[in-house]
Amino acid sequence: MAYTAFLVGILASALASALPFQPSALQNDIGTAEILPGSYFIEFHSEPATRAGEREHAEFFQQAKAAGVGMYTRNTFNRLFNGVAIDLPNTRHLEQLAELPAVKRTWPMQMRTRSVAIPSSNVSPNLMFAHQHTGVERAHAELGLDGTGIKVGVIDTGVDYMHPDLGGCWKTPGCPFQYGSDFVGNGYDSVATPHPEPGPDPRDTCDGHGTHVTGIIAAKGLKVRGVAPGVTLGAYRIFGCPGNGTGQAADDVILKALEAAHADRMDVINMSFGGGSGWSEDPLSVAAERLVRDGIVMVASTGNDGANGLYSSGSPGLGVGVINVASFENWKITSLSIDLVGSHKNISIVHSSPGNSKFRFIFETPAEVVAPTDSAGSIEGCAPYDTDHTGQILLIKRGNCTFVDKAERAQEAGAIGVMVYNNEPDLMSPTSVSPNVTISLVVIKADDGQAILSELNYGKVTASATNHTMSVDNPAGGQISQFSSWGPDPELRLAPAVGAPGGNIFSTFPLALGSYTSLSGTSMASPYVTGMVALILQARSKNISVEEVRQLILESAHPIPDRNNTELLSPLRQGSGMANIWDSLASQATVEPSQLSLNYT
């Protein structure tokens, strides 16, 4: 497969020229919504962790004071990044700071988001379906590899380490969790409540993203078995609880977490977040590159902005040497079912996880399903209802307003739940988090919505939703996820690097939020590759360089054809293809360079 991966890299230039340029992607990645107003990074000239860098810190503050610049110091850095993070009450002073002798350049403070795309709750072990297709199952069974002795850092929302599949412990002898801390506190939000309240305990009982990511890497249970269940873990929490505001984390908070993981000497670090600048020179990308130079394998999600076209991959995955991961669809969709009883027939359907994880779609007593029109005569539920729907579940068509709007209008009419049928074939991610919404909202497939509408023509339909699960084949199994971001980066380097299962992945979730769920996103593909890296490091007893690990992952990947024709999908979408750990471990040779990028002339 090394030869194929090499050819895929060569083809990047030709294929890129045939793809449409979409400037909206650039605007989305670096738009004002991703910038924290009045907050900046100030980068100094010298390398970090040097005496010259320490002198520059002192000189900067002296020079800024002499220039009469008032500022608040958010954080100082001299381990992975030589500089400071500041708040400027008067942003006109930024130009003065940029001209100081100690200053190399200034950067706006960016905010990062969790990269989840398409949730759908379930409690069935469909992660195993992915293991069968990626060589993980064989690596476990035939080689006995499980990542033992490898330290993995997870920079995320924290983790519910009391989950039994994750050990049910924290920093006790024999516990998988031996490192990590909370850098933000439950109430943190980069905009609404921007001052972190750090602490020693990164336990997450309110979000779940980091718990899901950690389970993909290291779960060891009957329902979920991760890619590398024997690793030692570090959990570094950078996100507060949902509902505090934007749900984003500022770059200086993330950089503090990366410095902590570096100090704890992690062997591999997973970063399932993104957004903001697509440049490899921004502070987080620079820090990730320095971690790679220090011998730590860095793995990051490429982003979920595939609809924006080219150049939609974001940092820190674009740091030089970082393994930037795209998402492929899992081969099965397993979900909690909605069981419907009608006058003509009974059907069971899958659904997404709730738009707000606090309000689960559980109805043990059957409730009536209706599909009313709103006061505007629409079935999309964007206007108030003139009819009373107390105790009913509303079936609403997706479109023309937000999920929050649909949930609010239904709740005002007395509804106890909402099923939104998609206007596209697949499931997708609903978000109905709002202080005004206290009912559950889920998305169902377009075909299932039409089937319910047809059954309503015969008479009354009731629905119940318990812990009963069902599995269905994913028609897109093994194909690139539609949400997965495109490369290249703004300097025409090839991105993403490789792909892994990330669509409809079952994993652990906080005990308070149901214990298990299925999520989709490049956030799920990145930890899958992180687990593969741990298996390679274990197999080689860590006697292998970061670049060699990267080569084995990329050059043994399987390029995937485009679902619409027999030609290979562009490497600007899939990188080298679907990662396969068995072929990585069996590789007899590597090729240098593992990729040829457009700007390499």
Coordinates of C-alpha atoms in Angstrom, one line a residue, residues 34-413:
E34 CA -14.0 32.5 15.8
I35 CA -12.1 35.5 17.3
L36 CA -12.3 36.6 20.9
P37 CA -12.4 40.4 20.7
G38 CA -9.7 42.3 22.5
S39 CA -7.6 39.2 23.3
Y40 CA -4.3 38.5 21.6
F41 CA -1.2 36.3 21.5
I42 CA 2.1 38.2 21.5
E43 CA 4.9 36.0 20.1
F44 CA 8.6 36.7 20.8
H45 CA 11.6 36.0 18.6
S46 CA 13.5 33.3 20.4
E47 CA 12.7 29.6 20.7
P48 CA 10.7 28.6 23.8
A49 CA 12.5 27.1 26.8
T50 CA 15.6 29.2 26.3
R51 CA 17.2 31.9 28.4
A52 CA 16.9 34.3 25.5
G53 CA 13.1 33.6 25.6
E54 CA 13.0 34.3 29.3
R55 CA 14.8 37.7 28.8
E56 CA 12.3 38.6 26.0
H57 CA 9.4 38.1 28.5
A58 CA 11.0 40.6 30.9
E59 CA 11.9 43.0 28.1
F60 CA 8.4 42.9 26.7
F61 CA 6.7 43.9 29.9
Q62 CA 9.2 46.7 30.5
Q63 CA 8.8 48.0 27.0
A64 CA 5.0 47.8 27.1
K65 CA 5.0 49.7 30.4
A66 CA 7.3 52.4 29.1
A67 CA 5.0 52.8 26.0
G68 CA 2.1 53.4 28.3
V69 CA 0.2 50.3 27.1
G70 CA -2.4 49.1 29.6
M71 CA -3.1 45.4 29.4
Y72 CA -4.2 42.3 31.4
T73 CA -2.0 39.2 31.2
R74 CA -4.1 36.1 30.6
N75 CA -1.2 33.6 30.4
T76 CA 2.5 33.4 29.8
F77 CA 4.2 30.7 27.8
N78 CA 7.8 29.5 27.5
R79 CA 7.6 25.8 26.9
L80 CA 6.0 25.2 23.5
F81 CA 5.4 28.8 22.5
N82 CA 7.5 31.8 23.4
G83 CA 5.1 34.6 24.2
V84 CA 2.1 35.8 26.2
A85 CA -1.7 36.0 25.9
I86 CA -3.2 39.3 26.8
D87 CA -6.4 41.3 26.9
L88 CA -6.2 44.9 25.6
P89 CA -8.9 47.3 26.8
N90 CA -7.8 49.7 24.1
T91 CA -7.2 47.6 20.9
R92 CA -5.5 50.6 19.3
H93 CA -2.5 49.8 21.5
L94 CA -2.0 46.5 19.5
E95 CA 0.0 48.4 16.8
Q96 CA 2.3 49.9 19.5
L97 CA 2.9 46.4 20.9
A98 CA 3.7 45.0 17.5
E99 CA 6.4 47.6 17.0
L100 CA 8.2 46.7 20.3
P101 CA 11.7 45.2 19.8
A102 CA 10.8 42.0 21.7
V103 CA 7.8 41.2 19.5
K104 CA 8.0 38.9 16.5
R105 CA 4.3 39.1 15.6
T106 CA 0.8 39.3 17.1
W107 CA -2.1 36.9 16.7
P108 CA -5.8 37.4 17.5
M109 CA -7.1 35.0 20.2
Q110 CA -9.1 32.3 18.4
M111 CA -11.8 30.0 19.9
R112 CA -12.1 26.3 19.2
T113 CA -15.2 24.1 19.1
R114 CA -15.8 20.5 19.7
S115 CA -15.9 18.8 16.3
V116 CA -19.0 16.6 16.6
A117 CA -21.2 16.4 13.5
I118 CA -24.0 13.8 13.7
P119 CA -25.1 12.2 17.0
S120 CA -27.4 9.3 17.3
S121 CA -27.9 7.5 20.6
N122 CA -27.4 3.8 21.0
V123 CA -26.3 1.2 23.4
S124 CA -25.0 -1.6 21.1
P125 CA -21.3 -2.4 20.4
N126 CA -21.1 -1.1 16.8
L127 CA -17.5 0.1 17.3
M128 CA -16.6 -3.6 16.7
F129 CA -17.9 -3.2 13.1
A130 CA -15.2 -0.7 12.5
H131 CA -12.5 -2.9 14.1
Q132 CA -13.2 -5.6 11.6
H133 CA -12.4 -3.4 8.6
T134 CA -9.4 -1.5 10.0
G135 CA -7.1 -4.4 11.1
V136 CA -7.7 -3.6 14.8
E137 CA -9.5 -6.8 15.5
R138 CA -6.6 -8.9 14.1
A139 CA -4.0 -6.8 15.9
H140 CA -5.8 -7.5 19.2
A141 CA -6.4 -11.2 18.5
E142 CA -3.3 -12.3 16.7
L143 CA -0.6 -10.0 18.0
G144 CA -1.9 -9.4 21.5
L145 CA -1.5 -5.6 21.2
D146 CA -3.5 -3.3 23.4
G147 CA -1.3 -0.3 23.9
T148 CA 0.1 -1.3 27.3
G149 CA 3.0 1.0 28.3
I150 CA 2.0 3.9 26.1
K151 CA 0.9 7.2 27.5
V152 CA -2.0 8.9 25.7
G153 CA -3.1 12.5 26.4
V154 CA -6.7 13.6 25.5
I155 CA -7.2 17.3 25.2
D156 CA -11.0 17.6 25.4
T157 CA -14.1 18.2 27.6
G158 CA -12.7 16.0 30.4
V159 CA -13.9 12.5 30.9
D160 CA -16.2 10.6 33.2
Y161 CA -13.5 8.3 34.6
M162 CA -16.0 6.6 36.9
H163 CA -17.5 4.8 33.8
P164 CA -16.8 1.1 34.4
D165 CA -15.6 0.6 30.8
L166 CA -12.9 3.3 31.5
G167 CA -11.7 1.9 34.8
G168 CA -14.0 3.6 37.3
C169 CA -11.1 5.3 39.0
W170 CA -8.8 8.3 39.1
K171 CA -5.0 8.2 39.7
T172 CA -5.1 5.1 41.9
P173 CA -2.6 2.2 41.5
G174 CA -3.5 0.2 38.4
C175 CA -5.9 2.9 37.2
P176 CA -5.7 3.8 33.5
F177 CA -6.0 7.5 34.4
Q178 CA -2.7 8.7 35.9
Y179 CA -2.4 12.2 34.5
G180 CA -4.4 15.3 33.8
S181 CA -6.4 18.1 35.4
D182 CA -9.2 20.6 34.7
F183 CA -8.1 23.9 33.1
V184 CA -11.5 25.6 33.0
G185 CA -14.2 24.5 35.4
N186 CA -17.8 23.7 34.7
G187 CA -18.9 27.3 34.2
Y188 CA -16.2 28.3 31.7
D189 CA -17.0 29.7 28.2
S190 CA -14.5 31.6 26.1
V191 CA -17.0 34.5 25.7
A192 CA -19.8 34.4 28.2
T193 CA -17.7 33.4 31.3
P194 CA -14.1 33.8 30.0
H195 CA -12.2 33.5 33.3
P196 CA -11.3 29.8 33.9
E197 CA -11.5 28.2 37.3
P198 CA -9.0 25.4 37.0
G199 CA -8.8 22.5 39.4
P200 CA -7.3 19.0 39.7
D201 CA -10.3 17.0 38.7
P202 CA -11.2 16.8 35.0
R203 CA -14.3 14.6 35.5
D204 CA -17.0 15.4 32.9
T205 CA -20.6 14.6 33.8
C206 CA -22.3 17.3 31.7
D207 CA -21.0 17.1 28.1
G208 CA -19.7 13.7 27.0
H209 CA -17.5 14.5 24.0
G210 CA -14.2 13.7 25.8
T211 CA -15.7 10.6 27.4
H212 CA -16.8 9.4 23.9
V213 CA -13.4 10.2 22.5
T214 CA -11.5 8.4 25.3
G215 CA -13.7 5.3 24.9
I216 CA -12.7 5.0 21.2
I217 CA -9.1 5.0 22.3
A218 CA -9.2 2.9 25.5
A219 CA -12.5 1.5 26.6
K220 CA -12.3 -2.0 28.0
G221 CA -15.8 -3.3 28.5
L222 CA -18.3 -5.8 27.1
K223 CA -20.2 -3.1 25.1
V224 CA -17.2 -1.0 24.0
R225 CA -13.6 -2.0 23.4
G226 CA -11.4 0.7 22.2
V227 CA -8.5 0.5 19.7
A228 CA -5.9 0.5 22.5
P229 CA -7.6 -0.6 25.7
G230 CA -4.3 -1.0 27.7
V231 CA -2.9 2.5 27.4
T232 CA -2.2 4.9 30.3
L233 CA -4.3 8.0 30.0
G234 CA -4.0 11.7 30.7
A235 CA -7.3 13.8 30.6
Y236 CA -6.8 17.5 30.1
R237 CA -10.1 19.4 30.3
I238 CA -10.4 22.6 28.1
F239 CA -14.2 22.9 27.7
G240 CA -16.9 23.9 30.3
C241 CA -20.4 22.5 30.4
P242 CA -22.8 23.1 27.4
G243 CA -25.3 25.9 27.7
N244 CA -22.8 28.5 29.2
G245 CA -22.6 30.5 26.0
T246 CA -20.7 29.6 22.7
G247 CA -19.4 26.3 24.0
Q248 CA -15.9 27.3 22.8
A249 CA -12.5 27.3 24.4
A250 CA -9.9 30.0 23.9
D251 CA -6.5 29.1 22.4
D252 CA -4.5 30.2 25.5
V253 CA -6.4 27.7 27.6
I254 CA -5.7 24.9 25.1
L255 CA -2.1 25.9 25.0
K256 CA -1.8 25.5 28.8
A257 CA -3.3 22.0 28.5
L258 CA -0.8 21.1 25.7
E259 CA 2.1 22.3 27.9
A260 CA 0.8 20.1 30.7
A261 CA 0.6 17.1 28.5
H262 CA 4.2 17.9 27.3
A263 CA 5.4 18.1 30.9
D264 CA 3.7 14.8 31.7
R265 CA 5.7 13.2 28.8
M266 CA 2.7 11.8 26.8
D267 CA 3.7 9.5 23.9
V268 CA 0.7 10.6 21.8
I269 CA -1.8 13.4 22.1
N270 CA -5.3 13.5 20.6
M271 CA -6.9 16.8 19.7
S272 CA -10.6 16.4 18.7
F273 CA -11.4 20.1 18.2
G274 CA -10.9 22.7 15.6
G275 CA -12.0 25.9 13.9
G276 CA -10.4 29.3 13.5
S277 CA -7.3 29.8 11.4
G278 CA -6.3 27.4 8.8
W279 CA -2.7 28.5 8.9
S280 CA 0.1 26.3 10.1
E281 CA 1.9 29.3 11.8
D282 CA -0.8 30.1 14.3
P283 CA 0.1 29.6 18.0
L284 CA -1.6 26.2 18.4
S285 CA -0.2 24.8 15.2
V286 CA 3.3 26.0 16.2
A287 CA 2.9 24.3 19.6
A288 CA 1.8 21.1 18.0
E289 CA 4.7 21.2 15.6
R290 CA 7.1 21.6 18.6
L291 CA 5.5 18.7 20.4
V292 CA 6.2 16.6 17.2
R293 CA 9.8 17.8 17.2
D294 CA 10.1 16.7 20.9
G295 CA 9.0 13.2 20.0
I296 CA 5.3 13.2 20.7
V297 CA 2.9 12.0 18.1
M298 CA 0.2 14.5 17.5
V299 CA -3.2 13.5 16.1
A300 CA -6.0 15.9 15.3
S301 CA -9.4 16.0 13.6
T302 CA -9.5 17.7 10.2
G303 CA -12.9 19.4 10.9
N304 CA -16.5 19.0 10.0
D305 CA -16.8 21.7 7.4
G306 CA -16.9 19.6 4.3
A307 CA -19.9 21.5 3.0
N308 CA -17.7 24.6 2.7
G309 CA -15.5 22.9 0.0
L310 CA -11.8 23.4 -0.4
Y311 CA -9.5 24.9 2.3
S312 CA -12.0 24.0 5.1
S313 CA -9.5 22.1 7.3
G314 CA -8.5 24.0 10.4
S315 CA -5.7 24.2 12.8
P316 CA -4.2 22.7 15.0
G317 CA -4.4 19.8 12.7
L318 CA -2.4 21.7 10.1
G319 CA 0.7 21.9 12.2
V320 CA 3.7 20.5 10.4
G321 CA 4.1 16.8 11.3
V322 CA 0.6 16.5 12.8
I323 CA -1.5 13.5 11.7
N324 CA -4.7 15.3 10.4
V325 CA -7.6 12.8 10.2
A326 CA -10.6 12.7 8.0
S327 CA -13.8 10.7 8.8
F328 CA -15.2 7.6 7.0
E329 CA -18.6 6.2 7.7
N330 CA -19.0 3.1 10.0
W331 CA -20.6 0.1 8.3
K332 CA -23.5 -0.2 10.7
I333 CA -25.9 2.3 12.4
T334 CA -27.1 1.1 15.8
S335 CA -29.6 3.3 17.7
L336 CA -32.1 3.4 20.4
S337 CA -35.3 2.7 18.4
I338 CA -38.7 4.5 18.3
D339 CA -41.4 1.9 18.1
L340 CA -44.5 3.1 16.3
V341 CA -47.9 1.4 16.4
G342 CA -50.5 2.4 13.7
S343 CA -53.8 1.3 12.4
H344 CA -52.3 -0.2 9.3
K345 CA -48.9 -1.5 10.4
N346 CA -46.2 -1.2 13.1
I347 CA -42.7 0.1 12.4
S348 CA -39.4 0.6 14.3
I349 CA -37.0 3.3 13.3
V350 CA -33.6 4.7 14.3
H351 CA -33.1 8.3 15.4
S352 CA -30.4 10.8 16.3
S353 CA -29.4 11.5 19.9
P354 CA -31.3 14.4 21.4
G355 CA -30.5 18.0 20.5
N356 CA -29.9 18.5 24.2
S357 CA -28.4 15.6 26.1
K358 CA -30.2 16.7 29.3
F359 CA -33.5 15.7 27.7
R360 CA -33.4 12.1 26.5
F361 CA -36.0 10.8 24.0
I362 CA -37.5 8.2 26.3
F363 CA -41.2 7.5 26.4
E364 CA -42.0 4.2 28.2
T365 CA -45.8 4.9 27.9
P366 CA -46.9 5.2 24.3
A367 CA -47.7 8.8 23.2
E368 CA -49.7 9.9 20.3
V369 CA -47.8 11.1 17.2
V370 CA -49.3 14.0 15.1
A371 CA -48.1 16.0 12.2
P372 CA -49.9 19.3 12.5
T373 CA -49.5 22.5 10.4
D374 CA -48.5 25.7 12.2
S375 CA -50.3 29.0 12.1
A376 CA -48.5 29.8 8.8
G377 CA -49.9 26.6 7.2
S378 CA -46.5 24.9 7.2
I379 CA -45.5 21.4 8.4
E380 CA -42.0 22.8 9.3
G381 CA -43.2 24.1 12.7
C382 CA -41.5 27.5 12.5
A383 CA -44.6 29.6 13.5
P384 CA -46.8 29.1 16.6
Y385 CA -49.5 26.5 16.6
D386 CA -53.2 27.4 16.8
T387 CA -54.0 23.9 18.0
D388 CA -53.4 22.3 21.4
H389 CA -51.0 19.3 21.4
T390 CA -50.7 18.5 25.1
G391 CA -49.1 15.2 25.7
Q392 CA -48.3 14.5 22.0
I393 CA -45.1 14.0 20.0
L394 CA -45.0 16.3 17.0
L395 CA -43.6 15.1 13.6
I396 CA -42.1 18.1 11.9
K397 CA -40.2 18.5 8.6
R398 CA -36.7 19.9 8.7
G399 CA -36.1 23.4 7.2
N400 CA -36.6 27.2 7.3
C401 CA -35.9 27.7 11.0
T402 CA -33.6 26.3 13.7
F403 CA -34.2 23.2 15.8
V404 CA -34.5 25.5 18.8
D405 CA -37.4 27.3 17.1
K406 CA -39.2 24.1 16.2
A407 CA -38.8 22.8 19.8
E408 CA -40.0 26.1 21.3
R409 CA -43.1 26.2 19.1
A410 CA -43.9 22.6 19.9
Q411 CA -43.4 23.0 23.6
E412 CA -45.6 26.1 23.7
A413 CA -48.4 24.0 22.2

